[in-house]
Amino acid sequence: MLMPKKVKYRKQQKGRMRGKPIRGTTLAFGRYGLQALECGRITQRQIEAARIAMTRSVKRGGKIWIRIFPDKPMTKKPTETRMGKGKGSPEFWVAVTKPGRILYEMEGVTFEVAKEAMRLASHKLPIATRFVARGDSHEGQ
């Protein structure tokens, strides 16, 4: 699972998921990519599940890059606990994504194989996504 080795503070505030991403909106490594269309939080398990779906789909051919990293801790209070007594303990990590952010990239496979792999990966994610290819009109949006 992806998670930071060390963080300065154990707990973070929720924050707001508004606006467009500052960077990470264009394909940097591969020919094909999966682009987020809405804001959302993607957990480390969802990132890994999508990666496995893509890898199995291309039968371990080509190369895959993960362009997001879960660096935000999410806390959770134990079940059947009364309100108060402070914030819960960190349970899992999430990556905050905004519309236009490239989540995964791929190269070394055909267009059809890449599109099918990205389709399978998108079913594992909690946000709407689209398939982009290098040179597309959608790539930098």
PDB file of C-alpha atoms in Angstrom:
ATOM      1  CA  MET A   1       0.000   0.000   0.000  1.00  0.00           C
ATOM      2  CA  LEU A   2       1.094   3.542  -0.698  1.00  0.00           C
ATOM      3  CA  MET A   3       1.621   5.801   2.318  1.00  0.00           C
ATOM      4  CA  PRO A   4       4.181   8.377   3.472  1.00  0.00           C
ATOM      5  CA  LYS A   5       7.222   7.114   5.363  1.00  0.00           C
ATOM      6  CA  LYS A   6       7.100   9.981   7.832  1.00  0.00           C
ATOM      7  CA  VAL A   7       4.820  12.992   8.366  1.00  0.00           C
ATOM      8  CA  LYS A   8       5.298  16.158  10.387  1.00  0.00           C
ATOM      9  CA  TYR A   9       1.799  16.003  11.892  1.00  0.00           C
ATOM     10  CA  ARG A  10      -0.235  12.813  12.480  1.00  0.00           C
ATOM     11  CA  LYS A  11      -3.638  14.418  11.917  1.00  0.00           C
ATOM     12  CA  GLN A  12      -4.881  16.900   9.309  1.00  0.00           C
ATOM     13  CA  GLN A  13      -8.056  18.875   8.862  1.00  0.00           C
ATOM     14  CA  LYS A  14     -10.471  17.841   6.096  1.00  0.00           C
ATOM     15  CA  GLY A  15      -9.995  20.906   3.909  1.00  0.00           C
ATOM     16  CA  ARG A  16     -12.002  21.811   0.815  1.00  0.00           C
ATOM     17  CA  MET A  17     -11.840  20.229  -2.641  1.00  0.00           C
ATOM     18  CA  ARG A  18     -12.512  23.231  -4.853  1.00  0.00           C
ATOM     19  CA  GLY A  19     -10.970  24.598  -8.010  1.00  0.00           C
ATOM     20  CA  LYS A  20      -8.635  23.114 -10.583  1.00  0.00           C
ATOM     21  CA  PRO A  21      -5.281  21.371 -10.013  1.00  0.00           C
ATOM     22  CA  ILE A  22      -2.122  23.459 -10.172  1.00  0.00           C
ATOM     23  CA  ARG A  23      -0.075  20.708 -11.823  1.00  0.00           C
ATOM     24  CA  GLY A  24      -0.414  17.148 -13.082  1.00  0.00           C
ATOM     25  CA  THR A  25      -2.944  17.824 -15.848  1.00  0.00           C
ATOM     26  CA  THR A  26      -0.868  16.695 -18.847  1.00  0.00           C
ATOM     27  CA  LEU A  27       0.651  13.344 -19.788  1.00  0.00           C
ATOM     28  CA  ALA A  28       4.276  13.383 -18.639  1.00  0.00           C
ATOM     29  CA  PHE A  29       5.486   9.779 -19.023  1.00  0.00           C
ATOM     30  CA  GLY A  30       3.196   7.542 -21.090  1.00  0.00           C
ATOM     31  CA  ARG A  31       1.094   7.711 -24.265  1.00  0.00           C
ATOM     32  CA  TYR A  32      -2.263   7.043 -22.580  1.00  0.00           C
ATOM     33  CA  GLY A  33      -3.743   8.230 -19.318  1.00  0.00           C
ATOM     34  CA  LEU A  34      -6.738   8.221 -16.986  1.00  0.00           C
ATOM     35  CA  GLN A  35      -7.934  11.722 -16.097  1.00  0.00           C
ATOM     36  CA  ALA A  36     -10.198  12.709 -13.183  1.00  0.00           C
ATOM     37  CA  LEU A  37     -13.375  14.605 -14.104  1.00  0.00           C
ATOM     38  CA  GLU A  38     -14.485  15.559 -10.584  1.00  0.00           C
ATOM     39  CA  CYS A  39     -13.153  16.262  -7.107  1.00  0.00           C
ATOM     40  CA  GLY A  40     -12.758  13.382  -4.700  1.00  0.00           C
ATOM     41  CA  ARG A  41     -10.673  11.482  -2.206  1.00  0.00           C
ATOM     42  CA  ILE A  42      -9.092   8.254  -3.441  1.00  0.00           C
ATOM     43  CA  THR A  43      -7.891   5.853  -0.747  1.00  0.00           C
ATOM     44  CA  GLN A  44      -4.675   3.856  -0.879  1.00  0.00           C
ATOM     45  CA  ARG A  45      -6.697   0.646  -1.364  1.00  0.00           C
ATOM     46  CA  GLN A  46      -8.584   2.070  -4.348  1.00  0.00           C
ATOM     47  CA  ILE A  47      -5.338   3.238  -5.980  1.00  0.00           C
ATOM     48  CA  GLU A  48      -3.853  -0.236  -5.545  1.00  0.00           C
ATOM     49  CA  ALA A  49      -7.010  -2.031  -6.752  1.00  0.00           C
ATOM     50  CA  ALA A  50      -7.078   0.048  -9.942  1.00  0.00           C
ATOM     51  CA  ARG A  51      -3.355  -0.584 -10.532  1.00  0.00           C
ATOM     52  CA  ILE A  52      -3.836  -4.358 -10.170  1.00  0.00           C
ATOM     53  CA  ALA A  53      -6.837  -4.304 -12.552  1.00  0.00           C
ATOM     54  CA  MET A  54      -4.768  -2.462 -15.179  1.00  0.00           C
ATOM     55  CA  THR A  55      -1.740  -4.724 -14.783  1.00  0.00           C
ATOM     56  CA  ARG A  56      -3.807  -7.896 -15.124  1.00  0.00           C
ATOM     57  CA  SER A  57      -5.667  -6.501 -18.123  1.00  0.00           C
ATOM     58  CA  VAL A  58      -2.465  -5.839 -20.087  1.00  0.00           C
ATOM     59  CA  LYS A  59      -1.062  -9.215 -18.922  1.00  0.00           C
ATOM     60  CA  ARG A  60       1.966  -7.480 -17.366  1.00  0.00           C
ATOM     61  CA  GLY A  61       2.907  -5.867 -20.668  1.00  0.00           C
ATOM     62  CA  GLY A  62       3.783  -2.220 -21.149  1.00  0.00           C
ATOM     63  CA  LYS A  63       4.638   0.219 -18.364  1.00  0.00           C
ATOM     64  CA  ILE A  64       2.298   1.892 -15.868  1.00  0.00           C
ATOM     65  CA  TRP A  65       2.859   5.063 -13.836  1.00  0.00           C
ATOM     66  CA  ILE A  66       0.781   6.099 -10.801  1.00  0.00           C
ATOM     67  CA  ARG A  67       0.596   9.899 -10.798  1.00  0.00           C
ATOM     68  CA  ILE A  68      -1.189  10.367  -7.451  1.00  0.00           C
ATOM     69  CA  PHE A  69       0.034   9.644  -3.928  1.00  0.00           C
ATOM     70  CA  PRO A  70      -2.095   9.266  -0.763  1.00  0.00           C
ATOM     71  CA  ASP A  71      -0.484  11.800   1.575  1.00  0.00           C
ATOM     72  CA  LYS A  72      -3.503  12.925   3.624  1.00  0.00           C
ATOM     73  CA  PRO A  73      -4.387  10.945   6.777  1.00  0.00           C
ATOM     74  CA  MET A  74      -8.067  10.291   7.476  1.00  0.00           C
ATOM     75  CA  THR A  75      -9.092   9.701  11.076  1.00  0.00           C
ATOM     76  CA  LYS A  76     -11.883   7.578  12.458  1.00  0.00           C
ATOM     77  CA  LYS A  77     -13.344   7.198  15.919  1.00  0.00           C
ATOM     78  CA  PRO A  78     -14.042   3.676  17.200  1.00  0.00           C
ATOM     79  CA  THR A  79     -17.585   2.346  16.810  1.00  0.00           C
ATOM     80  CA  GLU A  80     -20.009   2.846  19.700  1.00  0.00           C
ATOM     81  CA  THR A  81     -17.950   5.744  21.070  1.00  0.00           C
ATOM     82  CA  ARG A  82     -19.675   8.796  22.512  1.00  0.00           C
ATOM     83  CA  MET A  83     -19.098  12.228  20.999  1.00  0.00           C
ATOM     84  CA  GLY A  84     -16.244  14.346  22.298  1.00  0.00           C
ATOM     85  CA  LYS A  85     -12.929  13.192  23.784  1.00  0.00           C
ATOM     86  CA  GLY A  86     -10.923  14.567  20.854  1.00  0.00           C
ATOM     87  CA  LYS A  87     -10.285  13.563  17.266  1.00  0.00           C
ATOM     88  CA  GLY A  88     -10.027   9.892  16.299  1.00  0.00           C
ATOM     89  CA  SER A  89      -6.817   8.118  15.381  1.00  0.00           C
ATOM     90  CA  PRO A  90      -5.514   8.006  11.764  1.00  0.00           C
ATOM     91  CA  GLU A  91      -6.960   4.946  10.011  1.00  0.00           C
ATOM     92  CA  PHE A  92      -6.074   5.276   6.311  1.00  0.00           C
ATOM     93  CA  TRP A  93      -4.513   7.609   3.732  1.00  0.00           C
ATOM     94  CA  VAL A  94      -6.143   9.391   0.809  1.00  0.00           C
ATOM     95  CA  ALA A  95      -5.066  11.337  -2.275  1.00  0.00           C
ATOM     96  CA  VAL A  96      -7.179  14.440  -2.918  1.00  0.00           C
ATOM     97  CA  THR A  97      -7.880  14.816  -6.646  1.00  0.00           C
ATOM     98  CA  LYS A  98      -9.381  17.680  -8.620  1.00  0.00           C
ATOM     99  CA  PRO A  99     -10.901  17.747 -12.129  1.00  0.00           C
ATOM    100  CA  GLY A 100      -8.240  17.443 -14.831  1.00  0.00           C
ATOM    101  CA  ARG A 101      -5.679  15.570 -12.748  1.00  0.00           C
ATOM    102  CA  ILE A 102      -3.969  12.624 -14.473  1.00  0.00           C
ATOM    103  CA  LEU A 103      -4.246   9.575 -12.182  1.00  0.00           C
ATOM    104  CA  TYR A 104      -2.487   6.844 -14.182  1.00  0.00           C
ATOM    105  CA  GLU A 105      -0.340   6.699 -17.319  1.00  0.00           C
ATOM    106  CA  MET A 106       0.545   3.803 -19.599  1.00  0.00           C
ATOM    107  CA  GLU A 107       2.736   3.052 -22.616  1.00  0.00           C
ATOM    108  CA  GLY A 108       4.034   0.054 -24.533  1.00  0.00           C
ATOM    109  CA  VAL A 109       0.567  -1.285 -25.440  1.00  0.00           C
ATOM    110  CA  THR A 110      -1.925  -0.683 -28.260  1.00  0.00           C
ATOM    111  CA  PHE A 111      -4.699   1.924 -28.074  1.00  0.00           C
ATOM    112  CA  GLU A 112      -7.462  -0.692 -27.657  1.00  0.00           C
ATOM    113  CA  VAL A 113      -5.614  -2.593 -24.901  1.00  0.00           C
ATOM    114  CA  ALA A 114      -4.839   0.642 -23.032  1.00  0.00           C
ATOM    115  CA  LYS A 115      -8.444   1.858 -23.297  1.00  0.00           C
ATOM    116  CA  GLU A 116      -9.811  -1.432 -21.941  1.00  0.00           C
ATOM    117  CA  ALA A 117      -7.276  -1.458 -19.073  1.00  0.00           C
ATOM    118  CA  MET A 118      -8.162   2.115 -18.107  1.00  0.00           C
ATOM    119  CA  ARG A 119     -11.887   1.253 -18.281  1.00  0.00           C
ATOM    120  CA  LEU A 120     -11.376  -1.618 -15.818  1.00  0.00           C
ATOM    121  CA  ALA A 121      -9.315   0.651 -13.545  1.00  0.00           C
ATOM    122  CA  SER A 122     -11.955   3.382 -13.609  1.00  0.00           C
ATOM    123  CA  HIS A 123     -14.536   0.962 -12.167  1.00  0.00           C
ATOM    124  CA  LYS A 124     -12.358   0.647  -9.045  1.00  0.00           C
ATOM    125  CA  LEU A 125     -12.298   4.408  -8.435  1.00  0.00           C
ATOM    126  CA  PRO A 126     -14.950   6.516  -6.630  1.00  0.00           C
ATOM    127  CA  ILE A 127     -14.813   9.426  -9.113  1.00  0.00           C
ATOM    128  CA  ALA A 128     -15.713   9.915 -12.766  1.00  0.00           C
ATOM    129  CA  THR A 129     -12.732   9.609 -15.118  1.00  0.00           C
ATOM    130  CA  ARG A 130     -11.947   9.680 -18.838  1.00  0.00           C
ATOM    131  CA  PHE A 131      -9.361   8.062 -21.086  1.00  0.00           C
ATOM    132  CA  VAL A 132      -6.864  10.463 -22.695  1.00  0.00           C
ATOM    133  CA  ALA A 133      -4.144   9.877 -25.275  1.00  0.00           C
ATOM    134  CA  ARG A 134      -1.100  11.992 -26.105  1.00  0.00           C
ATOM    135  CA  GLY A 135      -2.079  14.676 -28.616  1.00  0.00           C
ATOM    136  CA  ASP A 136      -5.777  14.624 -27.625  1.00  0.00           C
ATOM    137  CA  SER A 137      -7.688  17.876 -27.249  1.00  0.00           C
ATOM    138  CA  HIS A 138      -8.640  16.787 -23.671  1.00  0.00           C
ATOM    139  CA  GLU A 139      -5.072  16.179 -22.510  1.00  0.00           C
ATOM    140  CA  GLY A 140      -4.278  19.547 -20.878  1.00  0.00           C
ATOM    141  CA  GLN A 141      -7.730  20.327 -19.452  1.00  0.00           C
TER     142      GLN A 141
END
